[in-house]
PDB file of C-alpha atoms in Angstrom:
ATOM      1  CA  UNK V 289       6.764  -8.538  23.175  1.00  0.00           C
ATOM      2  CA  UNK V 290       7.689  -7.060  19.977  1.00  0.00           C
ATOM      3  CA  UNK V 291       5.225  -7.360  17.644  1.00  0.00           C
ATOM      4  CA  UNK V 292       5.819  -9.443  14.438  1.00  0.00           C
ATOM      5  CA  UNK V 293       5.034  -8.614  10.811  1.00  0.00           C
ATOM      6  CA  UNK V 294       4.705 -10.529   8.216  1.00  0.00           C
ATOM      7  CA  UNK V 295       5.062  -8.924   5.012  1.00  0.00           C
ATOM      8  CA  UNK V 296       5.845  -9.101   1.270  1.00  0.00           C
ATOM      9  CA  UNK V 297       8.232  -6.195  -0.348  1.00  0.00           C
ATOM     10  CA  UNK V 298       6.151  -5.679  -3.547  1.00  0.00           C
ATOM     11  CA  UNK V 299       2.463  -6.016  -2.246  1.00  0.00           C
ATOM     12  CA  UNK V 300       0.863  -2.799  -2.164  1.00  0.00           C
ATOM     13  CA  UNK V 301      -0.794  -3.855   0.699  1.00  0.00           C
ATOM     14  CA  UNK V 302       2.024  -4.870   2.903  1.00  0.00           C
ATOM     15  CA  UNK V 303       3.427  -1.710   1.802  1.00  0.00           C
ATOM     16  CA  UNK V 304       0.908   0.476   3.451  1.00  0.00           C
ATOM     17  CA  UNK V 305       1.205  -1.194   6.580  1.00  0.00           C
ATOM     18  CA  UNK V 306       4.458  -0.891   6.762  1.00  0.00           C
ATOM     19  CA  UNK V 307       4.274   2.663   5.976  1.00  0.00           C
ATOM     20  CA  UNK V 308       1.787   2.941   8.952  1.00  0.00           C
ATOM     21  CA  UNK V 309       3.994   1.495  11.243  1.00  0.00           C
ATOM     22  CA  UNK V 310       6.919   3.221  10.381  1.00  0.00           C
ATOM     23  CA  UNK V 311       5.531   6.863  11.111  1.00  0.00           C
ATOM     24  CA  UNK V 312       4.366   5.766  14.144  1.00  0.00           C
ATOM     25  CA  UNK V 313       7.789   4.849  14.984  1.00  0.00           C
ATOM     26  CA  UNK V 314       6.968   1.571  15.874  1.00  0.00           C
ATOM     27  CA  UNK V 315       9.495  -1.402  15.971  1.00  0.00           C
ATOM     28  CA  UNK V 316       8.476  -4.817  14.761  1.00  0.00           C
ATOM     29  CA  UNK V 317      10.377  -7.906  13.705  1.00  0.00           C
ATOM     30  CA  UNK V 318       9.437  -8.028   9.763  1.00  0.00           C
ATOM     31  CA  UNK V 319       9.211 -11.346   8.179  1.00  0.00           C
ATOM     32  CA  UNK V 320       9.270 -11.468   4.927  1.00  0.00           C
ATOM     33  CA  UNK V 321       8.098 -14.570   3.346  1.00  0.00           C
ATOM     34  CA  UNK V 322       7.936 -15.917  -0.432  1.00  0.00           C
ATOM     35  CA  UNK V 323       4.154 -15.785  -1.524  1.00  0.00           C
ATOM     36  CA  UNK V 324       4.417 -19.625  -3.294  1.00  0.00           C
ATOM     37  CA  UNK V 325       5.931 -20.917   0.128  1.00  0.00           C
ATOM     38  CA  UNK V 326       3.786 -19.217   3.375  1.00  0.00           C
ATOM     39  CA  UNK V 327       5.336 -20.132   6.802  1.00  0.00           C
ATOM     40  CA  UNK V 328       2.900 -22.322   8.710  1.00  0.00           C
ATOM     41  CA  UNK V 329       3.132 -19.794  11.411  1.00  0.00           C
ATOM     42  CA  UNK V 330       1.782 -17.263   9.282  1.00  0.00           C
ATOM     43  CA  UNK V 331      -1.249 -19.075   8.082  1.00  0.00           C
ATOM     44  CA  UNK V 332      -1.538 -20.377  11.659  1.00  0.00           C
ATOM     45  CA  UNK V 333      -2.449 -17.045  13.293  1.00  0.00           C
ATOM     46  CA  UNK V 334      -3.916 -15.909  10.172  1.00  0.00           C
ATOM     47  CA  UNK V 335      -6.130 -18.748   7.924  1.00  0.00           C
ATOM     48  CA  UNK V 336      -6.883 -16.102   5.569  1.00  0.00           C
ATOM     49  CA  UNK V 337      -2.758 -16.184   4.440  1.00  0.00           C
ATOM     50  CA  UNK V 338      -2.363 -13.046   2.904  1.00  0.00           C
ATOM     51  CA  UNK V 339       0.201 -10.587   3.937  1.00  0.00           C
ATOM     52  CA  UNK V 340      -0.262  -8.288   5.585  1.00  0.00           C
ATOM     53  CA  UNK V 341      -0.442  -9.981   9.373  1.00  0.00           C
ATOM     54  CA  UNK V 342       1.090  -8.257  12.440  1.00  0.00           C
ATOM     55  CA  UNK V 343       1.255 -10.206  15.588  1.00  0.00           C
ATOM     56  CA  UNK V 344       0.596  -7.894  18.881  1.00  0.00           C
ATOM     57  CA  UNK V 345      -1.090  -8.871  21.583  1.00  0.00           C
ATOM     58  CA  UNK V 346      -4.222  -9.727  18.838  1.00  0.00           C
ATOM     59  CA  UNK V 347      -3.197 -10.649  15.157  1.00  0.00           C
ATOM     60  CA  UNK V 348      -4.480  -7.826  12.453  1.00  0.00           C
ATOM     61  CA  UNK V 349      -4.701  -9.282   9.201  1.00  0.00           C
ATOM     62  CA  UNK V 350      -5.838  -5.898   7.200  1.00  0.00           C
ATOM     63  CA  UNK V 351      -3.582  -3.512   6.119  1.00  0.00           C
ATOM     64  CA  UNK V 352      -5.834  -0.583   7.392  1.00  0.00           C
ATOM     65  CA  UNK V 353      -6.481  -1.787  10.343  1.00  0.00           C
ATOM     66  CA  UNK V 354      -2.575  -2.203  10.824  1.00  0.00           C
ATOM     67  CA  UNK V 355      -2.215   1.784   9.837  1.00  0.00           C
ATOM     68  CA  UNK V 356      -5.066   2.543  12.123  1.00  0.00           C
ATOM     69  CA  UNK V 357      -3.860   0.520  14.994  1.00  0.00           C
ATOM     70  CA  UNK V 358       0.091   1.823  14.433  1.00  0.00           C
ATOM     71  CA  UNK V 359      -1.444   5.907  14.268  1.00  0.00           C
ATOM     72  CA  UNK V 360      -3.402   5.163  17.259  1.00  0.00           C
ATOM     73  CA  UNK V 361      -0.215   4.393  18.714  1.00  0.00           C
ATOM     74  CA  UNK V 362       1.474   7.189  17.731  1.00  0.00           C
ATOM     75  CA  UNK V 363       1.088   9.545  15.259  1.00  0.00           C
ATOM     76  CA  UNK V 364       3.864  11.865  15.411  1.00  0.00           C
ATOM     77  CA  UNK V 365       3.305  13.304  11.542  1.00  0.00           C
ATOM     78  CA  UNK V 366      -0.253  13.816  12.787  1.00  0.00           C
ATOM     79  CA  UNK V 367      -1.101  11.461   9.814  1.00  0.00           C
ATOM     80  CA  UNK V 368      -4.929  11.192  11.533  1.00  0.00           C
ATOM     81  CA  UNK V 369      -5.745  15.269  11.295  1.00  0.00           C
ATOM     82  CA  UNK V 370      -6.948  15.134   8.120  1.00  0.00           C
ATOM     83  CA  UNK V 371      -8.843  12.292   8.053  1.00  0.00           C
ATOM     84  CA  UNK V 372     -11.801  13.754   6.566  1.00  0.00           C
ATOM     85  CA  UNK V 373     -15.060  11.772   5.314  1.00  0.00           C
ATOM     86  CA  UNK V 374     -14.008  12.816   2.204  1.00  0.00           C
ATOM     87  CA  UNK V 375     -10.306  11.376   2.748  1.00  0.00           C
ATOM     88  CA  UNK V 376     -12.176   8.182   3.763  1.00  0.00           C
ATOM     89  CA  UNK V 377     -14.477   8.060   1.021  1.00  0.00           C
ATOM     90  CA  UNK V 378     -11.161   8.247  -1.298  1.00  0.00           C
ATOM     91  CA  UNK V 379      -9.626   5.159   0.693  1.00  0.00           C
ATOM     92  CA  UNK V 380     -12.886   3.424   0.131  1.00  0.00           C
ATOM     93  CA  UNK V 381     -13.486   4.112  -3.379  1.00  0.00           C
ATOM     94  CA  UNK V 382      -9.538   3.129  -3.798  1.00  0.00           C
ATOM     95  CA  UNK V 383      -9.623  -0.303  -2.193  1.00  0.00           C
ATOM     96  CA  UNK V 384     -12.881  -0.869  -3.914  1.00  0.00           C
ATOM     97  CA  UNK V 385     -13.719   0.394  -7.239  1.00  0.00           C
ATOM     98  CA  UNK V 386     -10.323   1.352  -8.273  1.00  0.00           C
ATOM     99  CA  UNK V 387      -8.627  -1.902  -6.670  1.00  0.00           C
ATOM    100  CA  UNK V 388     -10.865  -4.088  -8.881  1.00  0.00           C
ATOM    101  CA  UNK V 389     -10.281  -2.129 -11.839  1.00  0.00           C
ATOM    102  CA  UNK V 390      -6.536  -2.445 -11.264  1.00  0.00           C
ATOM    103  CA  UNK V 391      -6.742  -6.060 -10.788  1.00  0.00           C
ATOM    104  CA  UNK V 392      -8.590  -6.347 -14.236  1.00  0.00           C
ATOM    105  CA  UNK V 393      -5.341  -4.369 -15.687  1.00  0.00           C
ATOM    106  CA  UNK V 394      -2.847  -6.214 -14.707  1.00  0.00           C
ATOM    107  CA  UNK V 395      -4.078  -9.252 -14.064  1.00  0.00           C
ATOM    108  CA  UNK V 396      -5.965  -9.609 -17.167  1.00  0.00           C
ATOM    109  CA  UNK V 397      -4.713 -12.903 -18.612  1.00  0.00           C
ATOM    110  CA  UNK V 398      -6.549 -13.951 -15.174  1.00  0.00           C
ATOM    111  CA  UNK V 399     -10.061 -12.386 -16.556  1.00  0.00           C
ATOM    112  CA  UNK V 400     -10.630 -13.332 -20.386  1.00  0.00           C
ATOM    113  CA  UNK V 401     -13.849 -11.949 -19.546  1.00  0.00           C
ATOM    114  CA  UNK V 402     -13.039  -8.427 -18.794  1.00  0.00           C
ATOM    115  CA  UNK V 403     -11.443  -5.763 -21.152  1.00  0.00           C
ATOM    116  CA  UNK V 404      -8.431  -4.857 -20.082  1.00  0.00           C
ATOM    117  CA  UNK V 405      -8.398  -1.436 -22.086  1.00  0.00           C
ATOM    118  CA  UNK V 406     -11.813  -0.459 -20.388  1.00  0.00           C
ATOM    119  CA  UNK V 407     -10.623  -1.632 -17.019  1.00  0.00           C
ATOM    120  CA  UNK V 408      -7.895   0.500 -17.436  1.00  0.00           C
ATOM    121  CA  UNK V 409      -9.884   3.617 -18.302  1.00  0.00           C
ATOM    122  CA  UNK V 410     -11.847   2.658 -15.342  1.00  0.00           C
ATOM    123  CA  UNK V 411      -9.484   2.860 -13.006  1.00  0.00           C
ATOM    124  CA  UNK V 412      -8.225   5.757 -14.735  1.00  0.00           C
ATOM    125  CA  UNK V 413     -11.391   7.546 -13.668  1.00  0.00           C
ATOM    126  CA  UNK V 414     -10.221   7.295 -10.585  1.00  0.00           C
ATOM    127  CA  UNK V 415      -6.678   8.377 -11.036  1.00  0.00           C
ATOM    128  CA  UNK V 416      -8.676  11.619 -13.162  1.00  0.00           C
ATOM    129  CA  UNK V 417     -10.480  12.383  -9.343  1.00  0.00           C
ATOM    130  CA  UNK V 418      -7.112  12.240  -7.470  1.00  0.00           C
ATOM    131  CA  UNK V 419      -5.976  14.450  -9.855  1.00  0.00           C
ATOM    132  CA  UNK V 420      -8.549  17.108  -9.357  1.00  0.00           C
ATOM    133  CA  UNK V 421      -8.076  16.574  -5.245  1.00  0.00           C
ATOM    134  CA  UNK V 422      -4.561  17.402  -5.443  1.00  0.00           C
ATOM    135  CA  UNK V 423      -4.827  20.553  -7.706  1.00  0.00           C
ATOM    136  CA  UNK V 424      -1.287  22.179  -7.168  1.00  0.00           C
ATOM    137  CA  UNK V 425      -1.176  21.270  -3.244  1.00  0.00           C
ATOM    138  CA  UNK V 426       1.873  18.523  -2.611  1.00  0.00           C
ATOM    139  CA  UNK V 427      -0.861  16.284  -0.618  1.00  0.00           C
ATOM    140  CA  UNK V 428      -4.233  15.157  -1.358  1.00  0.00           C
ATOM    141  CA  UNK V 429      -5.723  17.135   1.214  1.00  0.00           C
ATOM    142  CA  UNK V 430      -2.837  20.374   2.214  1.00  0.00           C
ATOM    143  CA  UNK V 431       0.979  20.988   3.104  1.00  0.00           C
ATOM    144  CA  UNK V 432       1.357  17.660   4.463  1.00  0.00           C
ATOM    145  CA  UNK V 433       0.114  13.583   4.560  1.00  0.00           C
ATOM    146  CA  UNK V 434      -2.451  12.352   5.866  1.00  0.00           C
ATOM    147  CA  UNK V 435      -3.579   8.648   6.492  1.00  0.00           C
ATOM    148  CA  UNK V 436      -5.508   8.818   2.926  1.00  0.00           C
ATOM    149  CA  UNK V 437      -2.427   9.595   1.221  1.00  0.00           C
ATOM    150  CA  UNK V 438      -0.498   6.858   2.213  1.00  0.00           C
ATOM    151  CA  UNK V 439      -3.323   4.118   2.233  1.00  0.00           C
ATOM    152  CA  UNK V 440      -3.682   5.274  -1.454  1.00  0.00           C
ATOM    153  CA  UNK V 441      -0.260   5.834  -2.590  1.00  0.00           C
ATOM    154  CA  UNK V 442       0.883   2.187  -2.587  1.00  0.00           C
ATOM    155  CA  UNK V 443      -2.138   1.375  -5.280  1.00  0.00           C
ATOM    156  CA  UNK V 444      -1.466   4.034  -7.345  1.00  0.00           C
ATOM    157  CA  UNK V 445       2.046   3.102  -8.348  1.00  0.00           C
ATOM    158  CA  UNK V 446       1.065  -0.587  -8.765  1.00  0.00           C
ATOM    159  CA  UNK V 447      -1.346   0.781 -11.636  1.00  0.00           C
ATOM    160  CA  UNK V 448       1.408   3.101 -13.055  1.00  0.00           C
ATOM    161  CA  UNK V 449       3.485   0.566 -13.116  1.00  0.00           C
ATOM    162  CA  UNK V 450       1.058  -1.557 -15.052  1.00  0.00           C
ATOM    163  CA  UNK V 451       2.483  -0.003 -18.325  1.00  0.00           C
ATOM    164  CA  UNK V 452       4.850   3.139 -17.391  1.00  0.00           C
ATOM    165  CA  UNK V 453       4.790   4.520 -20.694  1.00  0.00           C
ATOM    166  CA  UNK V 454       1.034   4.774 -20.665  1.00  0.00           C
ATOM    167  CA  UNK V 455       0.657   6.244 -17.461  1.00  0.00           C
ATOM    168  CA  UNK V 456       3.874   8.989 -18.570  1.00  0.00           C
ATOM    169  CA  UNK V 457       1.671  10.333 -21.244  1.00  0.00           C
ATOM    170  CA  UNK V 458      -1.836  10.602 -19.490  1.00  0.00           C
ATOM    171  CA  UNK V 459      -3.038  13.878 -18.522  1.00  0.00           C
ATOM    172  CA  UNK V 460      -2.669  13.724 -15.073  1.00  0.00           C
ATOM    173  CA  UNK V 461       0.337  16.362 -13.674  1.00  0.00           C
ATOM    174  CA  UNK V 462      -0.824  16.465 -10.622  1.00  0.00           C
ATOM    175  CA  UNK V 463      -1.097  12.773  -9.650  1.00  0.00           C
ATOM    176  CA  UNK V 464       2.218  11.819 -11.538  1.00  0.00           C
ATOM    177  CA  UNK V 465       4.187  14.680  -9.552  1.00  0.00           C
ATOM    178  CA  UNK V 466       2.371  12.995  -6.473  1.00  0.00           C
ATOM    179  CA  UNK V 467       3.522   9.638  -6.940  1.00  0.00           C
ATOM    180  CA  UNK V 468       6.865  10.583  -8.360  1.00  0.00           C
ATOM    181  CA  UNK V 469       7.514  12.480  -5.051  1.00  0.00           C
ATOM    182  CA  UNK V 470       6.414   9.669  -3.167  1.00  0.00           C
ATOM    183  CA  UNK V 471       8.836   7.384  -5.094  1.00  0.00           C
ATOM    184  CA  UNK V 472      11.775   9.750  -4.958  1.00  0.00           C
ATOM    185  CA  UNK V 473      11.358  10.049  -1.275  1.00  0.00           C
ATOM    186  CA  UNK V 474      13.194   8.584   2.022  1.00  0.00           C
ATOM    187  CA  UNK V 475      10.081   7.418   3.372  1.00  0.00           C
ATOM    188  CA  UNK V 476       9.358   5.184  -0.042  1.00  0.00           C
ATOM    189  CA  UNK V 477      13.339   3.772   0.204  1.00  0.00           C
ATOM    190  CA  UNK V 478      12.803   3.127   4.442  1.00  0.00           C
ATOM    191  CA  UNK V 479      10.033   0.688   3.820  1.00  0.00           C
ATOM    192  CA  UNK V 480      11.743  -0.759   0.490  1.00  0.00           C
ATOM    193  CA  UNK V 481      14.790  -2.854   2.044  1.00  0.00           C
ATOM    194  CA  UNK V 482      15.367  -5.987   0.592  1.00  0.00           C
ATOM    195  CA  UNK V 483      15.528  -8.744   3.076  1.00  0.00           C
ATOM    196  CA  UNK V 484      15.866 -12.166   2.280  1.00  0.00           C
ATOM    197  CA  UNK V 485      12.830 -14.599   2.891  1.00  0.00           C
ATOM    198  CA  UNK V 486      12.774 -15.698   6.505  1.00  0.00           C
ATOM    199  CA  UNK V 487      12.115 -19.203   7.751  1.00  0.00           C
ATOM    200  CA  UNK V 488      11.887 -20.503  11.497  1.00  0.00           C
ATOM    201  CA  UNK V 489      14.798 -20.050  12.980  1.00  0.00           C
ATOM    202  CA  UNK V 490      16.344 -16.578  11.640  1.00  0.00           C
ATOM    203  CA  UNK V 491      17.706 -14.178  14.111  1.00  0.00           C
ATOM    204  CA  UNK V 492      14.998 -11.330  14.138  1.00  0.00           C
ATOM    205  CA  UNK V 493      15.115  -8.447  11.747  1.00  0.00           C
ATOM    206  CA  UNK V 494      14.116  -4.652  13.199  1.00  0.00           C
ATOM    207  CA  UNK V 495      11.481  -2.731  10.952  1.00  0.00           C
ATOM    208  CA  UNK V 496      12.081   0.151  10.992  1.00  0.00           C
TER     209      UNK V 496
END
């Protein structure tokens, strides 16, 4: 069976799974849905109803564990290589710390009790580490990706695109280059189709 994804263009989340699945090469039908309407048969396999959810053989309803279980599959870019403790302390700190501090940014009509200008300059702190990772290498960690690069990536332009003008002018070459790379690149436009919502009944759309 060909596995099933269910997936949302802008989330950052849904993004890095499908950015898992497409290095591996690995076909699914993508379903994009409309986050104010979920399709029963999403929150049927998954009661947590957020997107990511692939449907295999098992459902996986985190994004890493989607990446993980695509790579495991095949990992033709040798995406896993790097995979330091370091590169997974940098995934952890970025779906943590830095994910909360984003939040706090953009969502901060959501959180009258948070300031938004030192959430911001906390998740800047992160951005300020990335920065120092990269140095002038094209990757966090050499020549080429690894898995912590594209976990990361995703996050990182959802906070630059927060306020672009802010995040233009902040000292940080190296992580703007980064993400303006990633952005400029083939592998950012493959997993950036527009599809139209899809409700029961639709013929099946290939990813990727």
């Amino acid at each position: 069976m060909t596995p099933i994804l269910y997936s949302f263009r802008r989330c950052p989340y849904a993004m890095r799974a499908r950015l898992g699945l497409a290095s591996a090469g690995i076909t699914v039908h993508l379903r994009e849905i409309v986050l104010r309407n979920k399709p029963a048969e999403m929150t049927e396999a998954s009661p947590k109803a957020t997107v990511p959810v692939l449907i295999t053989d098992k459902v996986i309803d985190e994004s890493f564990d989607i990446m993980n279980w695509a790579l495991a599959q095949s990992d033709p870019e040798g995406l896993l290589d790097l995979m330091t403790d370091a590169a997974h302390a940098l995934i952890t700190e970025s779906d943590g710390p830095f994910k909360t501090a984003l939040d706090l940014t953009k969502y901060a009509v959501r959180h009258p009790e948070a300031d938004p200008n030192e959430s911001r300059a906390t998740a800047a702190q992160f951005i300020a580490k990335l920065d120092a990772q990269l140095g002038e290498k094209p990757w966090l960690f050499g020549a080429r990706p690894c898995l912590a690069d594209l976990a990361i990536l995703p996050f990182v332009r959802q906070f630059a695109h927060t306020d672009i003008d802010w995040w233009d002018s902040q000292p940080y070459p190296n992580a703007q280059r980064w993400l303006a790379a990633f952005k400029a690149s083939d592998r950012f436009a493959a997993i950036m189709t527009k599809y139209t919502p899809w409700k029961a009944g639709d013929d099946a759309v290939i990813f990727p």
